[in-house]
Coordinates of C-alpha atoms in Angstrom, one line a residue:
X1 CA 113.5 55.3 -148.5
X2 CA 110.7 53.0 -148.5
X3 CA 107.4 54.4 -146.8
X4 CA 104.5 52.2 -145.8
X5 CA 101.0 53.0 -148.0
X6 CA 99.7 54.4 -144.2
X7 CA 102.7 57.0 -144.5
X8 CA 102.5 57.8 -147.8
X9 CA 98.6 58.2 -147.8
X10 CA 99.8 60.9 -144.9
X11 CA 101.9 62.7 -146.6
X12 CA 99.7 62.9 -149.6
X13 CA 96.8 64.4 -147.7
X14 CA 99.2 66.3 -145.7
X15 CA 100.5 68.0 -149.4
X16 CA 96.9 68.1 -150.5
X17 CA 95.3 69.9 -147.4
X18 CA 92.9 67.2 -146.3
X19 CA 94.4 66.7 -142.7
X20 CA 96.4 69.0 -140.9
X21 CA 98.9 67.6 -138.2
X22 CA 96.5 67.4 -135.5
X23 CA 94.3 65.3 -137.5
X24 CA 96.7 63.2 -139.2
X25 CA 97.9 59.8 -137.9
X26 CA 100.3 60.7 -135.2
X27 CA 102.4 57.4 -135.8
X28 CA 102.9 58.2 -139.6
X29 CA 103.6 61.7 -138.8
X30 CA 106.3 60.3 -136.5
X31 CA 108.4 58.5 -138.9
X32 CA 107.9 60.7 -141.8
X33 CA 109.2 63.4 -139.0
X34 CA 112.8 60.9 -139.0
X35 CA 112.7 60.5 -142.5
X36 CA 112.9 64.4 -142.8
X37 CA 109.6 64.9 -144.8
X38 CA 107.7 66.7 -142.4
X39 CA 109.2 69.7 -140.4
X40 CA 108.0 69.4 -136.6
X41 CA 104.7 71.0 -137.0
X42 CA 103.7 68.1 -139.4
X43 CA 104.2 71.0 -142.6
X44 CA 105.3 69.0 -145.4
X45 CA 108.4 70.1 -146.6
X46 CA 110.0 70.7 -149.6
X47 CA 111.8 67.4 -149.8
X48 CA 108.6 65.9 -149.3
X49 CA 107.0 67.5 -151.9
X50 CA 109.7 66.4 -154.1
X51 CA 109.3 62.5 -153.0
X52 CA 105.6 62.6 -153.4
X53 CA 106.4 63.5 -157.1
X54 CA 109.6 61.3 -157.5
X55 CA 106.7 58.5 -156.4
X56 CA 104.0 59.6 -158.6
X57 CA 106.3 59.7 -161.4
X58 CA 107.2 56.0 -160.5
X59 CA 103.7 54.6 -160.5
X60 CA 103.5 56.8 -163.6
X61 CA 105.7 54.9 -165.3
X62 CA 104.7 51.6 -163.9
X63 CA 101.2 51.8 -165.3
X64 CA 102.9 52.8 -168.6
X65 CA 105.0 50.2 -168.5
X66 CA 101.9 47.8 -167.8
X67 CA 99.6 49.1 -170.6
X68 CA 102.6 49.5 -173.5
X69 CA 102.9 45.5 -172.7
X70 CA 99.2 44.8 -173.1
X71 CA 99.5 47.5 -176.7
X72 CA 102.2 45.1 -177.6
X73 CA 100.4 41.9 -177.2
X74 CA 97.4 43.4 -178.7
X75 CA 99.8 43.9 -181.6
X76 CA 101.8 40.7 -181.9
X77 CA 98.5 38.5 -181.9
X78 CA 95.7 40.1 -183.7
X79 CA 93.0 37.0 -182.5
X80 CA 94.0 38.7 -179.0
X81 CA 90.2 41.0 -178.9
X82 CA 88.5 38.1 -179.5
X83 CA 89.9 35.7 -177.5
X84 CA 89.4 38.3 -174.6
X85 CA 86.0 39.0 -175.4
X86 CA 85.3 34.8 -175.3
X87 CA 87.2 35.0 -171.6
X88 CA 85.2 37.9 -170.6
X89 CA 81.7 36.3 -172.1
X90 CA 82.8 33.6 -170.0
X91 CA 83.6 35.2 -166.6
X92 CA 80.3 37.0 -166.8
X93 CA 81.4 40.7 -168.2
X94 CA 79.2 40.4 -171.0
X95 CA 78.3 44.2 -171.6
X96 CA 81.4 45.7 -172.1

């Protein structure tokens, strides 16, 4: 299932507490309603739980994956810091 970042947002909040189902987006609620995520009074339920932590887990990973491949650059070229601090001297991030 693929949710849209409106709908997932929702369902985040709606976990959370920060909107209840009358204040949540009533189109999101809709199709998270079809996808079986939220029971008819807009209550999360428990396989929506779990798919806000399945996702979570995923980006998780994804920024794991993303800084282990900048670690391993970092590694392979040890002129890397330098030649980052030069780019960043030139795009104006001097204080850093």
């Amino acid at each position: 299932m693929d949710l849209t970042p409106l709908q997932r947002v929702t369902l985040h909040r709606l976990v959370v507490g920060e909107v209840t189902a009358a204040t949540a987006h009533r189109r999101s609620l809709r199709w998270l309603r079809r996808y079986g995520l939220v029971d008819a009074d807009g209550i999360p339920t428990d396989e929506g739980r779990a798919y806000l932590v399945e996702l979570r887990a995923e980006v998780q990973r994804r920024r794991d994956a993303r800084d282990e491949a900048e670690n391993r650059r970092r590694r392979e070229d040890p002129a890397w810091g330098m030649r980052d601090a030069i780019r960043r001297w030139k795009a104006g991030e001097r204080d850093r």
